[in-house]
Structure formats: C-alpha cells, structure tokens
Amino acid sequence: MRRTTLAAVALVCGITCVGGVASAGTAFAAPDPSPTATAPAVPGTPGDPAAQPPEGEQATPGALEEVRKEIEKLYHRASVATDAYNAAEEKAERQSKEVARLGRAITTGQDRLDLLRHRAGATAREQYRSGGIPQGAQFLLTDDPRLFLDNANRFQRGQHAAKGLMAELRTTQEKLEKDRAAASARWKKLETHRKAEAKAKKEIKKQISAAEKLESRLAAEERERLRKLEEAAQRRAQSAWVDSGILDAISGKASAAGKKALEYAGEQIGKPYAWGAEGPGSYDCSGLTSQAWAAAGVPIPRTSQEQWRQLERVPIREMRPGDLIIYHDDASHVGMYVGDGTIVHAPRPGRDITLAGAGTMTILGVVRPDA
C-alpha cells in the first residue's frame, strides 16, 4: 500500500514538474481521508445524547453526522494545542541553550576574575612590603641620570599596566554580574515555557481522549459509516474547490529545493501521525513540513502558525509544488502542495501521512519556504 502511494506521489510530482496536469479527481481518489474544514459548533458534548446514541443502539444518519462534526472539532482543538506545545518546546529549547551558554560564560568570567584579583592582590602586597612606595618608584631615587631615565620609563609602563589591570578587573566584574542577571532571567523564561508546554500537552491528551472515547462508543459498522461520512465531506469540499476553476490557473513548477522537499515528504507516506513528532518514525503536520524543507537545505519555523507568520505568502493561483498550504483561520494545520490539486500531509491522531485533496480543508493561504 505504501509503495503504491509513493508511486502516486512520484507520478504526480513528475507530471507537475514537467508542466503537465493530471485529473484532480484521480489525484484525490487514492489517498486516505484527511481532516475536513472546521465545522461550526454543534450542540452537545461527547457525553451528551445529542452528540451520540446510547450504547447498543444504532445512530441515525443525522446523529452520526453530528458525531463526525464533534470528533472533527475535538481533533481540531488537539491540533491547536499541538501547535502551542511545539511553539513552547521550541522556545524552551532556545532558552535552555542560552542558559547553558551563559553558564559557560559565567564560569569563564569567574575564572578570569579570580586571576585578576590574584594579580591585583600581589601588587598590593608588594606595595605594602615596600612601605607604600612601589618598587618602580624607588628605582627613581638614583643619582645616575641614565639609570634614572630608564627606571622612569619602567615605572611609567608599570603604572599603565596597573591601571589596565584595575580597568579589566572592573570590566570583568561588571560583565559577570550582567551574565548572572541574564542567566536568571533566561531561567525564568525557560520555566515559563516549560509550564506552557506541560499545559498544552495536557490539553492535547484531553481532546484526543475525548475524541477517541466518543468514537469508541460506536459499533464497528457505525465507525465504518463514520469514515465514509468523513470521506464524503472531503469529496464535497474538494469538488467545490476544483469546480471553482482554481486549478486552471495553477501551473507553477517546483524549484530544485522544492523537489527535494517533496521527495522527503513522499518517503514518509504511511508513517503515523504523532503530536510533537519530527520524525523519523512519526510526524505531526508541521513536523513533516519543517523536516522536509530542512532536508532540502532550507530551515523553516517549526510550527504551522510560525510558518504562516514568517514565510513569504503567495497567491493560491501562483503556488507551485513544494509550497505550504496553511489551513483554518488559526493556522493550525499545514500540508505540502504536490501538484494537481493534491497535498501530502500528516492529518491527525489515528491517521497516517497521506495524500489528500488540497481543498478538503479551509485554506487560509499559501507560503513559500524558498522564495
């Protein structure tokens, strides 16, 4: 199955890269279902009769559609929380590295400060032993004019060195204090990001658990009907997008880096979705796109929201294979455009990386990593 899907990616990529366009319907028929557009709020919660039938009873088509929407909503919330988790983790990692760097700087600064203090102490002890008159100044008390001039030059250099020592001592002390203050501030930020990470992680598990619990109450036959409802909703959304004529205007060719990113993403098809994952065994949506472009030599932000915020935006009509399509008003999902109206993406928990119609979810916009 995975080889077949990989072959489909290679075929679509090959057609697109030479400027050809195959049937959008054909491209969408092969993949497993992916999330649909965010559904409007529906009455009831996973435990309410409005959202699901009592155990042992068959759900009516209308009730099952409500269940589908509720599950979709729960997984969307999990996706939003996943983006928050990834962002907090990324920030925590940066802060951790900065704390470690400052720790090394503090250690080096303290060693240097100790050395300078030792040298300053040695100078002070020498002055004490000579009755408060530096040895260089005592040399000036000679009756020999040439020796006097020589000692005067030596004394001047010694005084300059002493001033330099004290200046370096003060500078080192000030820098050490600044580094310690910075390390303390960074540590507080690190703790804040770790707390945000833990909170997001808890929210992810809560939403996924609710969705899985809701789906588990359905009989096997109903779960199959639910899957067909998901597929039907995706087909409707994709058909509406294709019927708009948008594909007639899209003819861009993948860049060299885009081809490499697509190749990487295609090789991951069939691997499971896992929130917070960046490979190699599993990925979440932005983990897949960020790693694919990293493999192409183009580092991009880790989360879909930051990809939307930081990368250059291009009109949908001008997108080309390798570009990233950002979904939903909150930029909580991302897929990589393959061509012919198709994306490769990591859909949600319980699903594998797959091909899907680019119009099966609500498109927020398109960004280009290698603009």
mmCIF file of C-alpha atoms in Angstrom:
data_model
loop_
_atom_site.group_PDB
_atom_site.id
_atom_site.type_symbol
_atom_site.label_atom_id
_atom_site.label_comp_id
_atom_site.label_asym_id
_atom_site.label_seq_id
_atom_site.Cartn_x
_atom_site.Cartn_y
_atom_site.Cartn_z
ATOM 1 C CA MET A 1 0.000 0.000 0.000
ATOM 2 C CA ARG A 2 2.814 2.381 0.907
ATOM 3 C CA ARG A 3 4.680 1.612 -2.332
ATOM 4 C CA THR A 4 1.519 2.337 -4.284
ATOM 5 C CA THR A 5 1.099 5.676 -2.540
ATOM 6 C CA LEU A 6 4.769 6.561 -3.045
ATOM 7 C CA ALA A 7 4.387 5.735 -6.709
ATOM 8 C CA ALA A 8 1.390 8.072 -6.840
ATOM 9 C CA VAL A 9 3.483 10.876 -5.345
ATOM 10 C CA ALA A 10 6.289 10.249 -7.836
ATOM 11 C CA LEU A 11 3.814 10.213 -10.698
ATOM 12 C CA VAL A 12 2.072 13.435 -9.661
ATOM 13 C CA CYS A 13 5.406 15.147 -8.954
ATOM 14 C CA GLY A 14 6.768 14.033 -12.290
ATOM 15 C CA ILE A 15 3.747 15.273 -14.191
ATOM 16 C CA THR A 16 3.729 18.588 -12.359
ATOM 17 C CA CYS A 17 7.445 19.237 -12.669
ATOM 18 C CA VAL A 18 7.293 18.989 -16.471
ATOM 19 C CA GLY A 19 4.289 21.240 -16.594
ATOM 20 C CA GLY A 20 1.593 18.605 -17.122
ATOM 21 C CA VAL A 21 -1.619 18.424 -15.113
ATOM 22 C CA ALA A 22 -3.484 15.206 -14.491
ATOM 23 C CA SER A 23 -7.043 14.816 -13.325
ATOM 24 C CA ALA A 24 -7.674 16.351 -9.922
ATOM 25 C CA GLY A 25 -10.295 13.702 -9.280
ATOM 26 C CA THR A 26 -7.744 10.960 -9.934
ATOM 27 C CA ALA A 27 -5.204 12.555 -7.617
ATOM 28 C CA PHE A 28 -7.721 12.731 -4.802
ATOM 29 C CA ALA A 29 -9.190 9.281 -5.209
ATOM 30 C CA ALA A 30 -6.115 7.420 -3.927
ATOM 31 C CA PRO A 31 -5.399 8.955 -0.501
ATOM 32 C CA ASP A 32 -6.876 8.083 2.829
ATOM 33 C CA PRO A 33 -9.179 10.697 4.306
ATOM 34 C CA SER A 34 -7.764 13.789 5.967
ATOM 35 C CA PRO A 35 -9.459 16.361 8.238
ATOM 36 C CA THR A 36 -12.182 18.448 6.696
ATOM 37 C CA ALA A 37 -12.804 22.136 7.177
ATOM 38 C CA THR A 38 -13.532 23.234 10.726
ATOM 39 C CA ALA A 39 -17.161 22.542 11.378
ATOM 40 C CA PRO A 40 -19.452 25.000 13.118
ATOM 41 C CA ALA A 41 -20.165 24.329 16.753
ATOM 42 C CA VAL A 42 -22.805 21.683 17.352
ATOM 43 C CA PRO A 43 -24.916 21.092 20.413
ATOM 44 C CA GLY A 44 -23.852 18.529 22.905
ATOM 45 C CA THR A 45 -20.564 17.221 24.205
ATOM 46 C CA PRO A 46 -19.037 13.763 23.847
ATOM 47 C CA GLY A 47 -21.198 12.568 26.728
ATOM 48 C CA ASP A 48 -24.476 14.143 25.600
ATOM 49 C CA PRO A 49 -27.264 12.240 23.845
ATOM 50 C CA ALA A 50 -27.284 14.981 21.196
ATOM 51 C CA ALA A 51 -23.750 14.039 20.214
ATOM 52 C CA GLN A 52 -24.010 10.241 20.264
ATOM 53 C CA PRO A 53 -26.500 7.415 20.574
ATOM 54 C CA PRO A 54 -26.887 5.294 23.700
ATOM 55 C CA GLU A 55 -24.636 2.262 23.774
ATOM 56 C CA GLY A 56 -26.047 -0.670 21.842
ATOM 57 C CA GLU A 57 -28.290 1.452 19.625
ATOM 58 C CA GLN A 58 -27.658 2.345 16.003
ATOM 59 C CA ALA A 59 -27.065 6.016 15.303
ATOM 60 C CA THR A 60 -29.313 7.673 12.765
ATOM 61 C CA PRO A 61 -27.581 9.307 9.760
ATOM 62 C CA GLY A 62 -28.218 12.737 11.258
ATOM 63 C CA ALA A 63 -26.892 11.751 14.665
ATOM 64 C CA LEU A 64 -23.829 10.137 13.127
ATOM 65 C CA GLU A 65 -23.111 13.327 11.200
ATOM 66 C CA GLU A 66 -23.255 15.228 14.484
ATOM 67 C CA VAL A 67 -20.771 12.745 15.934
ATOM 68 C CA ARG A 68 -18.482 13.287 12.936
ATOM 69 C CA LYS A 69 -18.565 17.036 13.446
ATOM 70 C CA GLU A 70 -17.907 16.699 17.155
ATOM 71 C CA ILE A 71 -14.936 14.389 16.595
ATOM 72 C CA GLU A 72 -13.611 16.779 13.971
ATOM 73 C CA LYS A 73 -13.936 19.664 16.408
ATOM 74 C CA LEU A 74 -12.098 17.769 19.139
ATOM 75 C CA TYR A 75 -9.217 16.866 16.856
ATOM 76 C CA HIS A 76 -9.039 20.455 15.676
ATOM 77 C CA ARG A 77 -8.670 21.585 19.281
ATOM 78 C CA ALA A 78 -5.954 18.986 19.719
ATOM 79 C CA SER A 79 -4.216 20.392 16.641
ATOM 80 C CA VAL A 80 -4.330 23.919 18.076
ATOM 81 C CA ALA A 81 -2.901 22.633 21.354
ATOM 82 C CA THR A 82 -0.207 20.734 19.449
ATOM 83 C CA ASP A 83 0.930 23.939 17.768
ATOM 84 C CA ALA A 84 1.063 25.621 21.178
ATOM 85 C CA TYR A 85 3.070 22.684 22.540
ATOM 86 C CA ASN A 86 5.534 22.795 19.639
ATOM 87 C CA ALA A 87 5.973 26.555 19.997
ATOM 88 C CA ALA A 88 6.590 26.269 23.755
ATOM 89 C CA GLU A 89 9.009 23.395 23.235
ATOM 90 C CA GLU A 90 10.924 25.333 20.586
ATOM 91 C CA LYS A 91 11.190 28.381 22.839
ATOM 92 C CA ALA A 92 12.197 26.245 25.805
ATOM 93 C CA GLU A 93 14.936 24.645 23.732
ATOM 94 C CA ARG A 94 16.278 28.050 22.710
ATOM 95 C CA GLN A 95 16.185 29.296 26.296
ATOM 96 C CA SER A 96 17.894 26.124 27.518
ATOM 97 C CA LYS A 97 20.732 26.607 25.034
ATOM 98 C CA GLU A 98 21.080 30.249 26.068
ATOM 99 C CA VAL A 99 21.151 29.323 29.762
ATOM 100 C CA ALA A 100 23.896 26.793 29.013
ATOM 101 C CA ARG A 101 25.868 29.394 27.021
ATOM 102 C CA LEU A 102 25.565 31.933 29.809
ATOM 103 C CA GLY A 103 26.608 29.276 32.320
ATOM 104 C CA ARG A 104 29.814 28.687 30.377
ATOM 105 C CA ALA A 105 30.400 32.436 30.115
ATOM 106 C CA ILE A 106 29.894 32.837 33.868
ATOM 107 C CA THR A 107 32.395 30.065 34.610
ATOM 108 C CA THR A 108 34.976 31.607 32.270
ATOM 109 C CA GLY A 109 34.332 35.076 33.699
ATOM 110 C CA GLN A 110 34.675 33.875 37.262
ATOM 111 C CA ASP A 111 37.998 32.167 36.480
ATOM 112 C CA ARG A 112 39.270 35.342 34.831
ATOM 113 C CA LEU A 113 38.073 37.465 37.742
ATOM 114 C CA ASP A 114 39.858 35.212 40.235
ATOM 115 C CA LEU A 115 43.097 35.510 38.259
ATOM 116 C CA LEU A 116 42.849 39.303 38.058
ATOM 117 C CA ARG A 117 42.106 39.526 41.766
ATOM 118 C CA HIS A 118 45.180 37.402 42.488
ATOM 119 C CA ARG A 119 47.342 39.691 40.355
ATOM 120 C CA ALA A 120 45.891 42.795 41.990
ATOM 121 C CA GLY A 121 46.487 41.284 45.426
ATOM 122 C CA ALA A 122 50.112 40.549 44.534
ATOM 123 C CA THR A 123 50.593 44.183 43.501
ATOM 124 C CA ALA A 124 49.044 45.422 46.732
ATOM 125 C CA ARG A 125 51.228 43.115 48.838
ATOM 126 C CA GLU A 126 54.345 44.374 47.014
ATOM 127 C CA GLN A 127 53.430 47.975 47.788
ATOM 128 C CA TYR A 128 52.848 47.063 51.436
ATOM 129 C CA ARG A 129 56.249 45.403 51.749
ATOM 130 C CA SER A 130 57.963 48.461 50.200
ATOM 131 C CA GLY A 131 56.374 50.835 52.676
ATOM 132 C CA GLY A 132 53.658 52.001 50.298
ATOM 133 C CA ILE A 133 56.160 53.092 47.634
ATOM 134 C CA PRO A 134 56.070 50.899 44.529
ATOM 135 C CA GLN A 135 59.370 49.257 43.651
ATOM 136 C CA GLY A 136 59.409 51.125 40.367
ATOM 137 C CA ALA A 137 59.149 54.447 42.193
ATOM 138 C CA GLN A 138 62.081 53.507 44.475
ATOM 139 C CA PHE A 139 64.254 52.969 41.434
ATOM 140 C CA LEU A 140 63.788 56.649 40.589
ATOM 141 C CA LEU A 141 65.844 57.616 43.666
ATOM 142 C CA THR A 142 69.179 57.063 41.906
ATOM 143 C CA ASP A 143 71.867 59.642 41.217
ATOM 144 C CA ASP A 144 72.701 58.104 37.832
ATOM 145 C CA PRO A 145 70.890 60.179 35.135
ATOM 146 C CA ARG A 146 70.745 57.322 32.601
ATOM 147 C CA LEU A 147 69.516 54.840 35.172
ATOM 148 C CA PHE A 148 67.001 57.422 36.370
ATOM 149 C CA LEU A 149 65.518 57.764 32.824
ATOM 150 C CA ASP A 150 65.453 54.001 32.359
ATOM 151 C CA ASN A 151 63.714 53.478 35.695
ATOM 152 C CA ALA A 152 61.269 56.295 34.919
ATOM 153 C CA ASN A 153 60.210 54.517 31.705
ATOM 154 C CA ARG A 154 59.837 51.218 33.545
ATOM 155 C CA PHE A 155 57.806 52.877 36.272
ATOM 156 C CA GLN A 156 55.514 54.513 33.696
ATOM 157 C CA ARG A 157 54.902 51.187 31.992
ATOM 158 C CA GLY A 158 54.224 49.568 35.346
ATOM 159 C CA GLN A 159 51.724 52.259 36.263
ATOM 160 C CA HIS A 160 49.988 51.843 32.911
ATOM 161 C CA ALA A 161 49.824 48.086 33.424
ATOM 162 C CA ALA A 162 48.403 48.541 36.906
ATOM 163 C CA LYS A 163 45.698 50.866 35.623
ATOM 164 C CA GLY A 164 44.920 48.375 32.852
ATOM 165 C CA LEU A 165 44.691 45.593 35.411
ATOM 166 C CA MET A 166 42.209 47.526 37.538
ATOM 167 C CA ALA A 167 40.179 48.516 34.474
ATOM 168 C CA GLU A 168 39.999 44.893 33.306
ATOM 169 C CA LEU A 169 39.077 43.828 36.806
ATOM 170 C CA ARG A 170 36.129 46.238 36.858
ATOM 171 C CA THR A 171 35.029 45.268 33.322
ATOM 172 C CA THR A 172 35.193 41.562 34.103
ATOM 173 C CA GLN A 173 33.239 42.069 37.310
ATOM 174 C CA GLU A 174 30.519 44.071 35.507
ATOM 175 C CA LYS A 175 30.214 41.517 32.695
ATOM 176 C CA LEU A 176 29.998 38.684 35.200
ATOM 177 C CA GLU A 177 27.162 40.431 37.032
ATOM 178 C CA LYS A 178 25.318 41.054 33.737
ATOM 179 C CA ASP A 179 25.717 37.426 32.677
ATOM 180 C CA ARG A 180 24.390 36.229 36.020
ATOM 181 C CA ALA A 181 21.374 38.530 35.759
ATOM 182 C CA ALA A 182 20.757 37.401 32.169
ATOM 183 C CA ALA A 183 21.038 33.741 33.157
ATOM 184 C CA SER A 184 18.495 34.274 35.932
ATOM 185 C CA ALA A 185 16.082 35.961 33.514
ATOM 186 C CA ARG A 186 16.563 33.228 30.915
ATOM 187 C CA TRP A 187 15.941 30.584 33.545
ATOM 188 C CA LYS A 188 12.646 32.212 34.489
ATOM 189 C CA LYS A 189 11.621 32.270 30.824
ATOM 190 C CA LEU A 190 12.618 28.643 30.493
ATOM 191 C CA GLU A 191 10.393 27.743 33.431
ATOM 192 C CA THR A 192 7.518 29.723 31.864
ATOM 193 C CA HIS A 193 7.884 27.878 28.556
ATOM 194 C CA ARG A 194 8.110 24.530 30.320
ATOM 195 C CA LYS A 195 4.845 25.274 32.136
ATOM 196 C CA ALA A 196 3.195 26.304 28.849
ATOM 197 C CA GLU A 197 4.500 23.097 27.282
ATOM 198 C CA ALA A 198 3.030 20.990 30.079
ATOM 199 C CA LYS A 199 -0.304 22.802 29.874
ATOM 200 C CA ALA A 200 -0.538 22.294 26.103
ATOM 201 C CA LYS A 201 0.421 18.637 26.497
ATOM 202 C CA LYS A 202 -2.397 18.154 28.984
ATOM 203 C CA GLU A 203 -4.858 19.839 26.628
ATOM 204 C CA ILE A 204 -3.758 17.673 23.688
ATOM 205 C CA LYS A 205 -4.316 14.489 25.659
ATOM 206 C CA LYS A 206 -7.681 15.739 26.891
ATOM 207 C CA GLN A 207 -9.026 16.483 23.410
ATOM 208 C CA ILE A 208 -7.668 13.301 21.834
ATOM 209 C CA SER A 209 -9.032 11.214 24.688
ATOM 210 C CA ALA A 210 -12.470 12.790 24.288
ATOM 211 C CA ALA A 211 -12.471 12.112 20.541
ATOM 212 C CA GLU A 212 -11.327 8.515 20.976
ATOM 213 C CA LYS A 213 -13.898 7.921 23.701
ATOM 214 C CA LEU A 214 -16.667 9.294 21.520
ATOM 215 C CA GLU A 215 -15.645 7.148 18.565
ATOM 216 C CA SER A 216 -15.167 4.038 20.712
ATOM 217 C CA ARG A 217 -18.846 4.083 21.681
ATOM 218 C CA LEU A 218 -19.804 3.437 18.093
ATOM 219 C CA ALA A 219 -20.262 -0.075 16.807
ATOM 220 C CA ALA A 220 -17.845 -1.331 14.157
ATOM 221 C CA GLU A 221 -20.465 -0.813 11.449
ATOM 222 C CA GLU A 222 -21.073 2.738 12.636
ATOM 223 C CA ARG A 223 -17.351 3.520 12.669
ATOM 224 C CA GLU A 224 -17.177 2.419 9.058
ATOM 225 C CA ARG A 225 -20.182 4.633 8.241
ATOM 226 C CA LEU A 226 -18.455 7.459 10.104
ATOM 227 C CA ARG A 227 -15.342 7.020 7.962
ATOM 228 C CA LYS A 228 -17.460 7.135 4.829
ATOM 229 C CA LEU A 229 -19.094 10.336 6.087
ATOM 230 C CA GLU A 230 -15.638 11.841 6.540
ATOM 231 C CA GLU A 231 -14.657 10.825 3.024
ATOM 232 C CA ALA A 232 -17.900 12.204 1.603
ATOM 233 C CA ALA A 233 -17.381 15.544 3.361
ATOM 234 C CA GLN A 234 -13.854 15.718 1.960
ATOM 235 C CA ARG A 235 -15.026 14.902 -1.560
ATOM 236 C CA ARG A 236 -17.649 17.640 -1.374
ATOM 237 C CA ALA A 237 -15.115 20.192 -0.168
ATOM 238 C CA GLN A 238 -12.533 19.145 -2.768
ATOM 239 C CA SER A 239 -15.099 19.161 -5.589
ATOM 240 C CA ALA A 240 -16.266 22.640 -4.654
ATOM 241 C CA TRP A 241 -12.659 23.852 -4.657
ATOM 242 C CA VAL A 242 -11.890 22.245 -8.020
ATOM 243 C CA ASP A 243 -15.188 23.422 -9.546
ATOM 244 C CA SER A 244 -14.183 26.994 -8.756
ATOM 245 C CA GLY A 245 -11.708 26.707 -11.648
ATOM 246 C CA ILE A 246 -8.714 27.393 -9.429
ATOM 247 C CA LEU A 247 -6.661 24.516 -10.871
ATOM 248 C CA ASP A 248 -6.871 26.028 -14.359
ATOM 249 C CA ALA A 249 -4.773 28.937 -13.115
ATOM 250 C CA ILE A 250 -2.158 26.920 -11.182
ATOM 251 C CA SER A 251 0.760 25.902 -13.358
ATOM 252 C CA GLY A 252 3.886 26.615 -11.311
ATOM 253 C CA LYS A 253 6.816 24.192 -11.413
ATOM 254 C CA ALA A 254 8.700 23.018 -8.368
ATOM 255 C CA SER A 255 12.066 24.587 -7.615
ATOM 256 C CA ALA A 256 15.135 22.397 -7.139
ATOM 257 C CA ALA A 257 14.766 22.693 -3.351
ATOM 258 C CA GLY A 258 11.029 22.115 -3.653
ATOM 259 C CA LYS A 259 11.627 18.818 -5.450
ATOM 260 C CA LYS A 260 13.935 17.678 -2.646
ATOM 261 C CA ALA A 261 11.370 18.640 -0.009
ATOM 262 C CA LEU A 262 8.645 16.769 -1.903
ATOM 263 C CA GLU A 263 10.840 13.721 -2.239
ATOM 264 C CA TYR A 264 11.439 13.673 1.505
ATOM 265 C CA ALA A 265 7.747 14.146 2.307
ATOM 266 C CA GLY A 266 6.769 11.415 -0.149
ATOM 267 C CA GLU A 267 9.102 8.949 1.534
ATOM 268 C CA GLN A 268 7.255 9.489 4.837
ATOM 269 C CA ILE A 269 3.857 8.441 3.459
ATOM 270 C CA GLY A 270 2.370 5.649 5.525
ATOM 271 C CA LYS A 271 4.120 6.686 8.746
ATOM 272 C CA PRO A 272 1.815 7.571 11.646
ATOM 273 C CA TYR A 273 0.832 10.993 12.903
ATOM 274 C CA ALA A 274 2.137 11.734 16.405
ATOM 275 C CA TRP A 275 1.749 15.122 18.030
ATOM 276 C CA GLY A 276 5.031 16.911 18.715
ATOM 277 C CA ALA A 277 6.927 14.463 16.476
ATOM 278 C CA GLU A 278 9.549 15.466 13.905
ATOM 279 C CA GLY A 279 10.490 12.029 12.594
ATOM 280 C CA PRO A 280 11.932 9.791 11.597
ATOM 281 C CA GLY A 281 9.282 7.310 12.695
ATOM 282 C CA SER A 282 6.318 9.674 13.007
ATOM 283 C CA TYR A 283 5.386 13.321 12.478
ATOM 284 C CA ASP A 284 2.774 15.919 13.197
ATOM 285 C CA CYS A 285 1.718 18.237 10.370
ATOM 286 C CA SER A 286 4.344 20.952 10.811
ATOM 287 C CA GLY A 287 6.961 18.441 11.903
ATOM 288 C CA LEU A 288 6.638 16.870 8.453
ATOM 289 C CA THR A 289 6.850 20.136 6.504
ATOM 290 C CA SER A 290 9.700 21.593 8.563
ATOM 291 C CA GLN A 291 11.769 18.410 8.291
ATOM 292 C CA ALA A 292 11.058 18.065 4.572
ATOM 293 C CA TRP A 293 12.365 21.560 3.886
ATOM 294 C CA ALA A 294 15.287 21.049 6.267
ATOM 295 C CA ALA A 295 16.212 18.012 4.157
ATOM 296 C CA ALA A 296 16.169 20.341 1.147
ATOM 297 C CA GLY A 297 18.619 22.667 2.892
ATOM 298 C CA VAL A 298 16.050 25.330 3.772
ATOM 299 C CA PRO A 299 15.358 25.686 7.513
ATOM 300 C CA ILE A 300 11.855 26.963 8.279
ATOM 301 C CA PRO A 301 9.877 27.587 11.502
ATOM 302 C CA ARG A 302 8.719 24.530 13.419
ATOM 303 C CA THR A 303 5.010 25.332 13.792
ATOM 304 C CA SER A 304 2.315 25.942 11.193
ATOM 305 C CA GLN A 305 1.430 29.273 12.815
ATOM 306 C CA GLU A 306 5.026 30.495 12.603
ATOM 307 C CA GLN A 307 5.328 29.162 9.070
ATOM 308 C CA TRP A 308 2.309 31.295 8.191
ATOM 309 C CA ARG A 309 3.677 34.298 10.047
ATOM 310 C CA GLN A 310 7.298 34.227 8.887
ATOM 311 C CA LEU A 311 7.398 32.724 5.400
ATOM 312 C CA GLU A 312 6.623 34.678 2.247
ATOM 313 C CA ARG A 313 2.992 34.442 1.204
ATOM 314 C CA VAL A 314 1.978 33.776 -2.389
ATOM 315 C CA PRO A 315 -1.457 33.820 -4.057
ATOM 316 C CA ILE A 316 -3.072 30.416 -4.417
ATOM 317 C CA ARG A 317 -3.086 30.833 -8.198
ATOM 318 C CA GLU A 318 0.702 31.219 -8.148
ATOM 319 C CA MET A 319 1.541 28.293 -5.873
ATOM 320 C CA ARG A 320 3.884 25.579 -7.044
ATOM 321 C CA PRO A 321 4.766 22.081 -5.796
ATOM 322 C CA GLY A 322 6.679 22.291 -2.537
ATOM 323 C CA ASP A 323 4.790 25.352 -1.300
ATOM 324 C CA LEU A 324 2.969 25.010 2.005
ATOM 325 C CA ILE A 325 -0.793 25.409 2.266
ATOM 326 C CA ILE A 326 -1.878 26.717 5.662
ATOM 327 C CA TYR A 327 -5.339 25.718 6.851
ATOM 328 C CA HIS A 328 -8.014 27.129 9.160
ATOM 329 C CA ASP A 329 -8.343 30.666 10.464
ATOM 330 C CA ASP A 330 -5.956 29.891 13.317
ATOM 331 C CA ALA A 331 -3.260 28.425 11.001
ATOM 332 C CA SER A 332 -3.416 25.192 12.985
ATOM 333 C CA HIS A 333 -2.705 22.803 10.101
ATOM 334 C CA VAL A 334 -0.308 22.678 7.162
ATOM 335 C CA GLY A 335 0.241 20.462 4.150
ATOM 336 C CA MET A 336 2.752 20.490 1.289
ATOM 337 C CA TYR A 337 1.390 21.057 -2.202
ATOM 338 C CA VAL A 338 2.290 18.179 -4.507
ATOM 339 C CA GLY A 339 0.563 19.407 -7.650
ATOM 340 C CA ASP A 340 -2.667 18.615 -9.487
ATOM 341 C CA GLY A 341 -4.765 19.845 -6.564
ATOM 342 C CA THR A 342 -3.131 17.450 -4.094
ATOM 343 C CA ILE A 343 -1.189 17.788 -0.839
ATOM 344 C CA VAL A 344 0.874 15.423 1.284
ATOM 345 C CA HIS A 345 0.286 15.905 4.994
ATOM 346 C CA ALA A 346 0.087 14.337 8.446
ATOM 347 C CA PRO A 347 -3.664 14.585 9.141
ATOM 348 C CA ARG A 348 -4.349 13.911 12.822
ATOM 349 C CA PRO A 349 -4.003 11.313 15.584
ATOM 350 C CA GLY A 350 -5.064 7.891 14.395
ATOM 351 C CA ARG A 351 -4.171 8.657 10.778
ATOM 352 C CA ASP A 352 -1.048 8.125 8.693
ATOM 353 C CA ILE A 353 0.823 10.563 6.477
ATOM 354 C CA THR A 354 -1.034 10.523 3.191
ATOM 355 C CA LEU A 355 -2.082 12.331 0.036
ATOM 356 C CA ALA A 356 -5.276 14.376 0.145
ATOM 357 C CA GLY A 357 -7.131 16.961 -1.857
ATOM 358 C CA ALA A 358 -5.780 20.448 -1.259
ATOM 359 C CA GLY A 359 -9.326 21.781 -0.933
ATOM 360 C CA THR A 360 -10.593 19.325 1.682
ATOM 361 C CA MET A 361 -9.962 21.858 4.444
ATOM 362 C CA THR A 362 -10.495 25.583 4.699
ATOM 363 C CA ILE A 363 -7.447 27.247 3.138
ATOM 364 C CA LEU A 364 -6.033 30.245 4.966
ATOM 365 C CA GLY A 365 -3.240 30.890 2.475
ATOM 366 C CA VAL A 366 -0.043 29.658 0.859
ATOM 367 C CA VAL A 367 3.577 30.282 1.876
ATOM 368 C CA ARG A 368 6.827 29.627 0.022
ATOM 369 C CA PRO A 369 9.868 28.484 2.042
ATOM 370 C CA ASP A 370 12.400 29.175 -0.719
ATOM 371 C CA ALA A 371 11.032 32.442 -2.058
#
